[in-house]
Every structure is written in structure tokens, then in C-alpha cells.
Coordinates of N, CA, C and O in Angstrom, one line a residue:
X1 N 57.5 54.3 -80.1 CA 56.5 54.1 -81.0 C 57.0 54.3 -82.4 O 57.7 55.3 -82.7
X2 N 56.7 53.3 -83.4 CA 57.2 53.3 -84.7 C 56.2 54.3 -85.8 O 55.3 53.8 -86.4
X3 N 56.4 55.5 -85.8 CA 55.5 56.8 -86.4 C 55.0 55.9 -87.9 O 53.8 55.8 -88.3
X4 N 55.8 55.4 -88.6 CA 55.4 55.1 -89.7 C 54.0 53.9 -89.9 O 53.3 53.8 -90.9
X5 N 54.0 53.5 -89.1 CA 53.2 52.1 -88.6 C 52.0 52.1 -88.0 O 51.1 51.3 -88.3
X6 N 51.9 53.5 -86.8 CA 51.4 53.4 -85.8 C 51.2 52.1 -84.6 O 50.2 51.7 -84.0
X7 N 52.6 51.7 -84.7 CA 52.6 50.6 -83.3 C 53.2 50.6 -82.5 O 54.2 51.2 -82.9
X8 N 53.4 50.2 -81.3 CA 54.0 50.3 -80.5 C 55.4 49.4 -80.1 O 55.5 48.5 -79.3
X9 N 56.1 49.9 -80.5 CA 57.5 49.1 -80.5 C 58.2 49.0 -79.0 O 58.9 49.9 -78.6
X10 N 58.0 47.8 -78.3 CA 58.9 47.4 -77.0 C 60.2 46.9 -77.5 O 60.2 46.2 -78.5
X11 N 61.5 47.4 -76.9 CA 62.7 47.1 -76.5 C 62.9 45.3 -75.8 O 62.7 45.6 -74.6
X12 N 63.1 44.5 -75.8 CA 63.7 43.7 -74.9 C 64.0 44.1 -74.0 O 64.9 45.0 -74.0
X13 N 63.4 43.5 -72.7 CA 63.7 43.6 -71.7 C 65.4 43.3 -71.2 O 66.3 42.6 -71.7
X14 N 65.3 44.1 -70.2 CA 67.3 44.0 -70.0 C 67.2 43.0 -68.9 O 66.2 43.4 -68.2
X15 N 67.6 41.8 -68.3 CA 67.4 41.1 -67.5 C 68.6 41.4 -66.3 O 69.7 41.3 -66.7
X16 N 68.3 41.9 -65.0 CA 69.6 42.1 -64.1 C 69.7 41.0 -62.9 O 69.0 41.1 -61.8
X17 N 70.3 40.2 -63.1 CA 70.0 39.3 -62.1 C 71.1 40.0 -60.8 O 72.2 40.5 -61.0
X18 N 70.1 39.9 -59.0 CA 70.9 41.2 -58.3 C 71.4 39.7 -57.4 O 70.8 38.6 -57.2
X19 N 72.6 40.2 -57.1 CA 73.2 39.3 -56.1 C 73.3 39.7 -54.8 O 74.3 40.2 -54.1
X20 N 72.1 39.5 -54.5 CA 71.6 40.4 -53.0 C 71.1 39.3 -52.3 O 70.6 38.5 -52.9
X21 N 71.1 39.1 -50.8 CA 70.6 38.4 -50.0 C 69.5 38.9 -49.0 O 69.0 38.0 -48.2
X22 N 69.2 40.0 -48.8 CA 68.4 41.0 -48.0 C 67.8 41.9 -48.7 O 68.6 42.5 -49.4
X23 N 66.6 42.3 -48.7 CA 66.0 43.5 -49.2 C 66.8 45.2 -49.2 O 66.6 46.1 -50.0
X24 N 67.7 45.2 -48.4 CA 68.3 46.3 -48.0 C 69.6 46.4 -49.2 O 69.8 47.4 -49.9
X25 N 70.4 45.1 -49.3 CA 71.3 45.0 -50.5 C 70.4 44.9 -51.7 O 71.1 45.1 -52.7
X26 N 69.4 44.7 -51.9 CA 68.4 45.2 -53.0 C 68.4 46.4 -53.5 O 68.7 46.7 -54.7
X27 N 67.9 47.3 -52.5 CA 68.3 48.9 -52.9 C 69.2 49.5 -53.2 O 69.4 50.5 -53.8
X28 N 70.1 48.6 -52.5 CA 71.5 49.1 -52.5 C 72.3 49.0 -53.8 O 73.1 49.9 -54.2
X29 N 71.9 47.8 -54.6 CA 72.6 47.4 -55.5 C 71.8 48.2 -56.3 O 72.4 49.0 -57.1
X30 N 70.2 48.2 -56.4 CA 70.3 49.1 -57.7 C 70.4 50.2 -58.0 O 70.4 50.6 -59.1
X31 N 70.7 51.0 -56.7 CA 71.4 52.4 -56.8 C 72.8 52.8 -57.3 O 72.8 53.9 -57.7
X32 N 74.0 52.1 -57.5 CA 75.0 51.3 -58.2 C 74.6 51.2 -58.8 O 75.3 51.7 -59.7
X33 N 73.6 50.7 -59.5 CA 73.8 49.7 -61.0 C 73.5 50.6 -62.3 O 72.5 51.1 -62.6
X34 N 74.1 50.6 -62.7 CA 74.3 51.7 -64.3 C 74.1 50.4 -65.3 O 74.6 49.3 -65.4
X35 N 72.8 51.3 -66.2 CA 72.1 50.4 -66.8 C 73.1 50.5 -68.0 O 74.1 51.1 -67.7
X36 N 72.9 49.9 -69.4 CA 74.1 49.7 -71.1 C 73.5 51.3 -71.4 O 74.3 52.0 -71.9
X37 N 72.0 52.0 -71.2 CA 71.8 53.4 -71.5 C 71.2 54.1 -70.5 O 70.9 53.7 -69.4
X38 N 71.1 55.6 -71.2 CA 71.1 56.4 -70.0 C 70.1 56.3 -68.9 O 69.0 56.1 -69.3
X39 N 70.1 56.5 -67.5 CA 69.7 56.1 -67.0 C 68.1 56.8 -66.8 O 67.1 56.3 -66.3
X40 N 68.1 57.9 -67.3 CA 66.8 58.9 -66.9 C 66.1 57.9 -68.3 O 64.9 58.0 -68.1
X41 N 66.2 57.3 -69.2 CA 65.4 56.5 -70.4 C 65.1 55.6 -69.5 O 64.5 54.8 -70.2
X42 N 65.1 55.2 -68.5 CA 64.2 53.5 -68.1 C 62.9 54.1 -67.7 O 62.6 55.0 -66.9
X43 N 62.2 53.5 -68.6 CA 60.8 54.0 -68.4 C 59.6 53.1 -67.1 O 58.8 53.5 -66.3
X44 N 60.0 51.9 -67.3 CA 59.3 51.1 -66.5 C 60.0 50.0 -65.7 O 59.9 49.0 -66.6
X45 N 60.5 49.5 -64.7 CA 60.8 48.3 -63.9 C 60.2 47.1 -63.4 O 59.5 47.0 -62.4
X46 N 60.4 46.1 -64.0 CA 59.4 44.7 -63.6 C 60.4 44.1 -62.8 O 61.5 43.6 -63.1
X47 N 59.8 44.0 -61.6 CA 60.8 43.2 -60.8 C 59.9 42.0 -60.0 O 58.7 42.0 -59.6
X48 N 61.0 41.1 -59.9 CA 60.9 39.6 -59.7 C 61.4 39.1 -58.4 O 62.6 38.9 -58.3
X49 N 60.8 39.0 -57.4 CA 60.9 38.6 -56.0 C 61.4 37.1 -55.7 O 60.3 36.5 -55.8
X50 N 62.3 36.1 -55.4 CA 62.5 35.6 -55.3 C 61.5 34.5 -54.4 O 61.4 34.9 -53.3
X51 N 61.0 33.6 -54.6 CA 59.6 33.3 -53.7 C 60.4 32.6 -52.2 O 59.8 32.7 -51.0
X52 N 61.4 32.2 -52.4 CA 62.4 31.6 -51.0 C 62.7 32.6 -49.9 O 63.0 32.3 -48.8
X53 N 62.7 34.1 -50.5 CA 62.7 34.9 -49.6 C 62.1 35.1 -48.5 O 61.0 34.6 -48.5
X54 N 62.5 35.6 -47.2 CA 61.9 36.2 -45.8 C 61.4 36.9 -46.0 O 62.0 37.6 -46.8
X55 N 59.8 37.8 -45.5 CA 59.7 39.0 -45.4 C 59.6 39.5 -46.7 O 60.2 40.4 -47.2
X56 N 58.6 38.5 -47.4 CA 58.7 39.2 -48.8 C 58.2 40.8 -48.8 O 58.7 41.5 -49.7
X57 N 57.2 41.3 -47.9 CA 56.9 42.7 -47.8 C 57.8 43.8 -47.4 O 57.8 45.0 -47.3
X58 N 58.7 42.8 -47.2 CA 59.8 44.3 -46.7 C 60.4 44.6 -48.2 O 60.5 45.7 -48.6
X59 N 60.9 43.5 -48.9 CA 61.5 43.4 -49.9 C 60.5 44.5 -51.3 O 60.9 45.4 -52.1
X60 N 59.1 43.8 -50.8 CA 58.0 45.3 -52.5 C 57.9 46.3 -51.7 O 57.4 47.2 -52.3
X61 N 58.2 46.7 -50.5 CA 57.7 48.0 -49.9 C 59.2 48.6 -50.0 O 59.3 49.7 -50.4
X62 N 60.4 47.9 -49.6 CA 61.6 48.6 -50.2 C 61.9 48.8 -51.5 O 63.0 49.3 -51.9
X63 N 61.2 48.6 -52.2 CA 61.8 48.5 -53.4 C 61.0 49.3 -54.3 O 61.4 50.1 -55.2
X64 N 59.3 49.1 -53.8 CA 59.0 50.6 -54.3 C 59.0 51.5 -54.2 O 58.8 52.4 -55.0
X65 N 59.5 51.7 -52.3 CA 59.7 53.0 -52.6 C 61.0 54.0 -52.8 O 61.2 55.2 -52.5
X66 N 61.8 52.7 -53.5 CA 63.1 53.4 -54.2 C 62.8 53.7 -55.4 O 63.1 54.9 -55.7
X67 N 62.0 52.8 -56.4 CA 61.6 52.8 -57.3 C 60.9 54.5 -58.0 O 61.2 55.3 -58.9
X68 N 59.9 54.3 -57.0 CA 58.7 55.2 -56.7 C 59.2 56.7 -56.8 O 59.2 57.6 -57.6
X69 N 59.6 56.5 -55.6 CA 60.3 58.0 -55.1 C 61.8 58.4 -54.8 O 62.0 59.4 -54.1
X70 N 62.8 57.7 -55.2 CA 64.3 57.8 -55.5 C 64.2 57.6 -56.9 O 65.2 58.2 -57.4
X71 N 63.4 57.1 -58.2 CA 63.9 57.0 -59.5 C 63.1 57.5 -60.2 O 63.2 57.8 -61.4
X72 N 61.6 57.7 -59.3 CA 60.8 58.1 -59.9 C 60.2 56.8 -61.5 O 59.9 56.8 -62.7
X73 N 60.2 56.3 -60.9 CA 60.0 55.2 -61.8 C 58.8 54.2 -61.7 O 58.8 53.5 -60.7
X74 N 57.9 54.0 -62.7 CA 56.5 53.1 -62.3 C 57.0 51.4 -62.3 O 57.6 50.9 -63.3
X75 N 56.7 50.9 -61.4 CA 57.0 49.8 -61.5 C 56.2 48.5 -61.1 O 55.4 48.8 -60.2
X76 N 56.2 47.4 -61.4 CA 55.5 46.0 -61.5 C 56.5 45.1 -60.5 O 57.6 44.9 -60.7
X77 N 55.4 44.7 -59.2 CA 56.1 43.6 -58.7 C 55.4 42.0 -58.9 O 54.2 41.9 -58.7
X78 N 56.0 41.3 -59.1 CA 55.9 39.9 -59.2 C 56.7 38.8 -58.1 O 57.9 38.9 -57.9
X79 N 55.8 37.7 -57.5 CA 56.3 36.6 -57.0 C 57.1 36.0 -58.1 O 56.8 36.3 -59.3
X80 N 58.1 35.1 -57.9 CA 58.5 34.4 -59.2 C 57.5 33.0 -59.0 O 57.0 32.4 -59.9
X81 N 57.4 32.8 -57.8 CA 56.5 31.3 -57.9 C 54.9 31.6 -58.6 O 54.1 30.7 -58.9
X82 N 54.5 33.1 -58.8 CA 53.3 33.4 -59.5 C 53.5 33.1 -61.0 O 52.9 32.5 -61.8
X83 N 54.5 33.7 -61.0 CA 54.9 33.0 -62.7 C 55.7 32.2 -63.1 O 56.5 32.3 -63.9
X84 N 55.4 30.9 -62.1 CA 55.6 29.5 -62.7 C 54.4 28.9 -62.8 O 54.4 27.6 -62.7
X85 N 53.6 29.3 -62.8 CA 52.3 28.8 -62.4 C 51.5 28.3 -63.9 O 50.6 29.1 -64.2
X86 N 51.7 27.3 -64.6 CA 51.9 27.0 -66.0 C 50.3 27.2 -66.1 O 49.9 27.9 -67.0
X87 N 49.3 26.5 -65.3 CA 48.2 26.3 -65.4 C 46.9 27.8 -66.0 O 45.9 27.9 -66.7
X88 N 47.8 28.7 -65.1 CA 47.5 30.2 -65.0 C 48.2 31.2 -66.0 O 48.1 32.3 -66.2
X89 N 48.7 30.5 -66.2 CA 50.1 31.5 -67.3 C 49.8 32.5 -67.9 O 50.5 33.5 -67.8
X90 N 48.5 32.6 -68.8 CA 47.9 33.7 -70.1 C 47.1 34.1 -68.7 O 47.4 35.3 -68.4
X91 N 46.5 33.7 -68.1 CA 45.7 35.3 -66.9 C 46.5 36.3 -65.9 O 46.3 37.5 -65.6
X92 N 47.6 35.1 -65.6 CA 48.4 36.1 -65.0 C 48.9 37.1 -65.8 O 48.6 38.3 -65.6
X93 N 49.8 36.4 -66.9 CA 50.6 37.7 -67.5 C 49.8 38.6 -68.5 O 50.3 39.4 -69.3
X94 N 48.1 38.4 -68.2 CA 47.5 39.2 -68.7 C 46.7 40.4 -67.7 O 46.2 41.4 -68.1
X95 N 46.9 39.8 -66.6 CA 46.6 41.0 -65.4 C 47.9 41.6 -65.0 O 48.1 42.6 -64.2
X96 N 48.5 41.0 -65.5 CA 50.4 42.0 -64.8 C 50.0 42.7 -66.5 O 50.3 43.9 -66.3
X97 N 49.7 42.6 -67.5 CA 50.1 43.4 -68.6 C 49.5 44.8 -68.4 O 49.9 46.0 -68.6
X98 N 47.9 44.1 -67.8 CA 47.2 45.0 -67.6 C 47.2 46.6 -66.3 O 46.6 47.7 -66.2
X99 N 48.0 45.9 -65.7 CA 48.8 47.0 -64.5 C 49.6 47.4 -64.7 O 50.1 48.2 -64.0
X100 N 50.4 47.0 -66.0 CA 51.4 48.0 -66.5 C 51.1 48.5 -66.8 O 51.8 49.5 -66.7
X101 N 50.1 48.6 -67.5 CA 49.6 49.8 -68.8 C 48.7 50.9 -68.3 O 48.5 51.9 -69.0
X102 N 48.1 50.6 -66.9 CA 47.5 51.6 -66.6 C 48.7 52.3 -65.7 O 48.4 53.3 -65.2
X103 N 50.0 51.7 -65.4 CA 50.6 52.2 -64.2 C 51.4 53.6 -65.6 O 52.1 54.5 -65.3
X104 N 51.0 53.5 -66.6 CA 51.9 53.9 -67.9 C 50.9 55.1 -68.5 O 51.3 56.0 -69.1
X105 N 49.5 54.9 -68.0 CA 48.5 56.3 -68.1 C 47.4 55.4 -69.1 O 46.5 56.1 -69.6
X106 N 47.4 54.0 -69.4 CA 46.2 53.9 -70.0 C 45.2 53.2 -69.5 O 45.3 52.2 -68.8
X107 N 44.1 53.6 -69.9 CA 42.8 53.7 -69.2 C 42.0 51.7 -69.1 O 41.8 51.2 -70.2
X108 N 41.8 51.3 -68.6 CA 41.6 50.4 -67.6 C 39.7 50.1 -68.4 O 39.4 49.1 -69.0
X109 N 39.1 51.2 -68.2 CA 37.3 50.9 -68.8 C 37.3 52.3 -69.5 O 38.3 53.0 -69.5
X110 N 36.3 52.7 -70.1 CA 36.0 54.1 -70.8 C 34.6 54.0 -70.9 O 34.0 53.0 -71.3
X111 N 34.0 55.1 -70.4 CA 32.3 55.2 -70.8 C 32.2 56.1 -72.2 O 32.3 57.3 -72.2
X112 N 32.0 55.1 -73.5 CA 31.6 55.8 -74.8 C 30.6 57.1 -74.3 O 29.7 57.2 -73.5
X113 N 31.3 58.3 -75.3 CA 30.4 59.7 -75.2 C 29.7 59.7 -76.3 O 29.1 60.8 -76.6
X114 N 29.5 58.7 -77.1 CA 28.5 58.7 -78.7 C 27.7 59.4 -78.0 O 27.6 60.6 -78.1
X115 N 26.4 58.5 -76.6 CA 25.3 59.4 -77.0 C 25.2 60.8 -76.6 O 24.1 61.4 -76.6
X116 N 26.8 61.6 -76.3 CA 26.7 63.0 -76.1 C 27.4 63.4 -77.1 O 28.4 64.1 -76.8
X117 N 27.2 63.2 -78.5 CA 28.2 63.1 -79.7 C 27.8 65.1 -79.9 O 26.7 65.6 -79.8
X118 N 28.9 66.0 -80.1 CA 29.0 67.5 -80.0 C 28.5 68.4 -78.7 O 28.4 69.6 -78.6
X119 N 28.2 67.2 -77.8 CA 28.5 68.0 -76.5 C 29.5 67.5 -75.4 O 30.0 66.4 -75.2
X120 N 29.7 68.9 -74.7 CA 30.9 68.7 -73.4 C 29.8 68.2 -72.5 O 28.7 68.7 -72.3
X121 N 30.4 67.1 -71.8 CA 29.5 66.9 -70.4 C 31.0 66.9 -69.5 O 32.1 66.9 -70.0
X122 N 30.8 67.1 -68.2 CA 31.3 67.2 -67.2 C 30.8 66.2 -65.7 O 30.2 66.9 -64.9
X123 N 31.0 65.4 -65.4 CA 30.6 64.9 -64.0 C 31.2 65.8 -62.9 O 32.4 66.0 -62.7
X124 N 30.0 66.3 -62.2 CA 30.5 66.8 -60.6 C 30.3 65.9 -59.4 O 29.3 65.6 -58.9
X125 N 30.9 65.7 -59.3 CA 30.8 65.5 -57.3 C 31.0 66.4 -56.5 O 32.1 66.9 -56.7
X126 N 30.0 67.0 -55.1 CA 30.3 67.6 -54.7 C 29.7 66.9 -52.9 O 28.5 66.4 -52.7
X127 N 30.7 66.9 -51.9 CA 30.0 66.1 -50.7 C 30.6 67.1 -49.6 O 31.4 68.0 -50.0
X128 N 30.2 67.1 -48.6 CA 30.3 67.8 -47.0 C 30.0 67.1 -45.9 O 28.9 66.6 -45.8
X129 N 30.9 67.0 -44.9 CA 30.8 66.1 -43.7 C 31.6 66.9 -42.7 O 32.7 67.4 -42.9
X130 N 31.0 66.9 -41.5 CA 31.3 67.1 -39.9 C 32.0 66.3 -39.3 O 31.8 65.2 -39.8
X131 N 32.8 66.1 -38.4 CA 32.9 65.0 -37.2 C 32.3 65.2 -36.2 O 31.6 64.4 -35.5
X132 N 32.4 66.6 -36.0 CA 31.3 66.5 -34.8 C 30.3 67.7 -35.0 O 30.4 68.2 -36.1
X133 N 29.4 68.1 -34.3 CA 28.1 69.1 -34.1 C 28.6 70.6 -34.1 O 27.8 71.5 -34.3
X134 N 30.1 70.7 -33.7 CA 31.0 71.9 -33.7 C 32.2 72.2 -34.4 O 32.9 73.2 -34.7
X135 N 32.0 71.2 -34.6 CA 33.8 70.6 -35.4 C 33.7 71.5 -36.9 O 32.6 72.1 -37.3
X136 N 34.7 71.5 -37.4 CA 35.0 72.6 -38.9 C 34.1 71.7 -40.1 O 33.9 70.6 -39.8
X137 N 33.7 72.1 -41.1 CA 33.1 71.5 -42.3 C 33.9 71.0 -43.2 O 34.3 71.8 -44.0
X138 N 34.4 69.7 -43.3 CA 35.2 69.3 -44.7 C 34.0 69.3 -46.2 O 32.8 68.9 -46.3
X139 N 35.0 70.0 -47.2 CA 33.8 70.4 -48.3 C 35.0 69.7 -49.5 O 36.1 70.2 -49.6
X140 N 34.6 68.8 -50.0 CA 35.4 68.6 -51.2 C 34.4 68.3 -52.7 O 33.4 67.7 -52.9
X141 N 35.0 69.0 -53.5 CA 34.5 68.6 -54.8 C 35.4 67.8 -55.8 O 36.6 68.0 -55.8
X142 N 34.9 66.9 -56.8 CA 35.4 66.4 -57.9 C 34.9 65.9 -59.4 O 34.2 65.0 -59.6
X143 N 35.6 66.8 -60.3 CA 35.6 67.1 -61.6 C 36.0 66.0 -62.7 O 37.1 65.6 -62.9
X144 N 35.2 65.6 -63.2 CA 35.6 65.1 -64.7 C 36.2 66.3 -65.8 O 35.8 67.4 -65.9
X145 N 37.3 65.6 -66.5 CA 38.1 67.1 -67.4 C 38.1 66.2 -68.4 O 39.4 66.1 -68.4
X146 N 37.7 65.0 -69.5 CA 37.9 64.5 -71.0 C 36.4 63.8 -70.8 O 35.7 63.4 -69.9
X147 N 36.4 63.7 -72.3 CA 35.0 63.3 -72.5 C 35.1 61.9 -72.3 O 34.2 61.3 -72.9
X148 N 36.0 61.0 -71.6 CA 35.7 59.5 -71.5 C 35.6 59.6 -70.0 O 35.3 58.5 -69.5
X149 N 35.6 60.6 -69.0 CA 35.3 60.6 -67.7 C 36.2 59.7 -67.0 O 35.9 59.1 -66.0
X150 N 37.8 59.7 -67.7 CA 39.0 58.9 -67.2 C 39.9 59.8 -66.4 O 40.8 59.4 -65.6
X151 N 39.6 61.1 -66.7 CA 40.9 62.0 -65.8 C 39.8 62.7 -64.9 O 38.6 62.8 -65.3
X152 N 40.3 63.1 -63.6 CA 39.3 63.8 -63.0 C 40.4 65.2 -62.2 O 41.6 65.2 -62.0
X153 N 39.5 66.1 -62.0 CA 40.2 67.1 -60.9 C 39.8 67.4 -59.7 O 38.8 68.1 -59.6
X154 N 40.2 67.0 -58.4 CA 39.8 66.5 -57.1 C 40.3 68.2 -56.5 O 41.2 68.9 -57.1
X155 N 39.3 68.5 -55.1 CA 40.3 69.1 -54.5 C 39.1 69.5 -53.0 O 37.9 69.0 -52.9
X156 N 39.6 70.1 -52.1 CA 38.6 70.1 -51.1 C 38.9 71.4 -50.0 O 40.0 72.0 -50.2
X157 N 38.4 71.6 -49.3 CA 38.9 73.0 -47.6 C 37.8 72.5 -46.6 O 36.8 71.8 -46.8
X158 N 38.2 73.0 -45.7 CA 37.9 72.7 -44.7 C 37.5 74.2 -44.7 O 38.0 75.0 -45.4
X159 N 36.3 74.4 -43.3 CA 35.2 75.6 -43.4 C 35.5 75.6 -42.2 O 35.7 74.5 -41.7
X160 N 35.7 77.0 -41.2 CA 35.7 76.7 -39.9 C 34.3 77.1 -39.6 O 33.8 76.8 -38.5
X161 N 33.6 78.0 -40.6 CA 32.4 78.8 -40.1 C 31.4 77.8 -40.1 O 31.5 76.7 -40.7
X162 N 30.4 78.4 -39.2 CA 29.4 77.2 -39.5 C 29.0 78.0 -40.1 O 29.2 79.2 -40.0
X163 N 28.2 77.3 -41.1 CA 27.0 77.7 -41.6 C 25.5 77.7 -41.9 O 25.2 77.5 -43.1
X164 N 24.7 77.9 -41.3 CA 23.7 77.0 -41.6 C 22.6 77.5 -42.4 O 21.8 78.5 -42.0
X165 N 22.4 76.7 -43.6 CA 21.4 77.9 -44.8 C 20.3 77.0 -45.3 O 20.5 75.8 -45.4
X166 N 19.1 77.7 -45.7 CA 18.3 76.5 -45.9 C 18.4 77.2 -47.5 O 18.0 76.4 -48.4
X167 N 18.7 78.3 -47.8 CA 18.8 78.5 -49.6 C 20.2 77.8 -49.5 O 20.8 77.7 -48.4
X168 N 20.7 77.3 -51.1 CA 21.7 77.2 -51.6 C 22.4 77.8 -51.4 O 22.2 79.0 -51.1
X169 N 23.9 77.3 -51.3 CA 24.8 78.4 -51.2 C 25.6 79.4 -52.1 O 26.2 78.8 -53.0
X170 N 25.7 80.3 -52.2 CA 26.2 81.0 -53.1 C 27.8 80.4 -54.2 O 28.6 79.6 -53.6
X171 N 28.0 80.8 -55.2 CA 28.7 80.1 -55.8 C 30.1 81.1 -55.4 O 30.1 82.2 -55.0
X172 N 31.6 80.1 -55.5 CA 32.5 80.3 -54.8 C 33.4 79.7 -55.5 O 33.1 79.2 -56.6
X173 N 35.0 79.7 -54.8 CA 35.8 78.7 -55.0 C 36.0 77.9 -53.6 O 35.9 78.2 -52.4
X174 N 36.5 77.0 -54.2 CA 36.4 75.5 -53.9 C 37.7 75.4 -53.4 O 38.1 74.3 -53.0

């Protein structure tokens, strides 16, 4: 980000064309491949599926989850025959822009808090369900934490006790 400006300054994209014939030499190669800078700076991966390919699913499911969980890295997959698609051109590369940016932490819709302007609100969810008439109680709750109701705090236990109360139940952790 350019501080003086307030804008956001992208790099050019590094283009790597992989000389791979199999999803498997895919991973392979980009585990080898040493970017022109350091490698912990790649912030995001847009990758381009060749549309002639076999088994294109083997190819986005290998690939993110090298991406994902070997580089730790958010990434965008694309058909290449999706973007030759001249007719569609500005929706697509405006729904791929748009999944990058939330895969990058930004927010997708926002519910304005004007009409709660100097107060905190909070949304609760709170639900409980059985499988069976004996079986343990799954109890989960979930929290809104910013006033646009974009971040939330999830979490839940399972109860082995039954319980059965017709007052409320006393307040606890969760």
C-alpha cells in the first residue's frame, strides 16, 4: 500500500509457465521453483488450469492443497477456457476479483451500524440438538465481535448429562 496516497499498489503479476504434464509434476515443480524474491513475500497465487487437461479435479485439489497447507498460501483457481470467454470477460474477471479479495480478508456485504450509531450490538446464536432420545447434547454458540457483523466467534461441547429443565438454564461457559 502506497501510505502517502492511500492506495493500493499491486506488483505485476510474475507469470510461471510450468512444464508439467500431470497434476503430480505440478506440485512437484512448484516446490523447486524459487521465485526472483523471497519466497515467504508471495502473498497470493492465481493459477491457470490448462482446459486440455484430464482430471481437471485432481489437478485444483492437488494444487490447493499444496498451496493451502504446504505454503500456506490463499489462492485462485481458474479454467483457462473460462477466460477466453470474450463475451463474459468483465463478469468473470470480476467474480475471480471478487474471491480474491475476500480470500485476502475483505468483506463480501456489510450491514451499516448507523442505526446503532454509539452503541455496541452483538448478534448471538445459540442452538442444541440430540440424535437420539439418549444420545449426548450438542450445544453450540456463535458470536458477532465488530460492529459490521463480518467477524464472528463460533465454538460448541457436547453435554453427556441430560438435562431436562423447564426454567432457563443457568449461565456458564460454553
Amino acid at each position: 500500500a502506497d501510505r502517502q496516497s492511500d492506495r493500493l499498489v499491486v506488483a505485476a503479476p510474475e507469470l510461471v509457465p510450468v512444464p508439467a504434464s500431470t497434476a503430480e509434476d505440478w506440485v512437484e515443480f512448484m516446490r523447486g521453483y524459487q521465485p526472483r524474491w523471497h519466497g515467504l513475500r508471495t502473498k497470493f497465487a492465481f493459477v491457470i488450469i490448462p482446459d486440455k487437461v484430464r482430471r481437471r479435479d485432481v489437478y485444483y485439489y492437488l494444487l490447493k492443497d499444496f498451496l493451502s497447507f504446504e505454503l500456506c498460501v490463499p489462492s485462485q483457481m481458474a479454467l483457462s477456457s473460462t477466460l477466453q470467454r470474450r463475451e463474459q470477460r468483465q463478469q468473470i474477471c470480476r467474480n475471480i476479483l471478487q474471491q480474491m479479495l475476500i480470500k485476502q480478508g475483505a468483506w463480501f456485504w456489510v450491514i451499516s451500524p448507523l442505526p446503532y450509531c454509539g452503541r455496541s450490538i452483538m448478534v448471538v446464536g445459540i442452538d442444541a440438538c440430540k440424535k437420539s432420545k439418549d444420545g449426548p447434547m450438542m450445544e453450540t454458540l456463535c458470536s458477532s465481535t465488530n460492529p459490521y457483523f463480518t467477524r464472528y466467534y463460533t465454538t460448541w461441547r457436547v453435554d453427556d448429562m441430560l438435562r431436562l429443565t423447564t426454567s432457563p438454564a443457568p449461565p456458564g461457559d460454553l
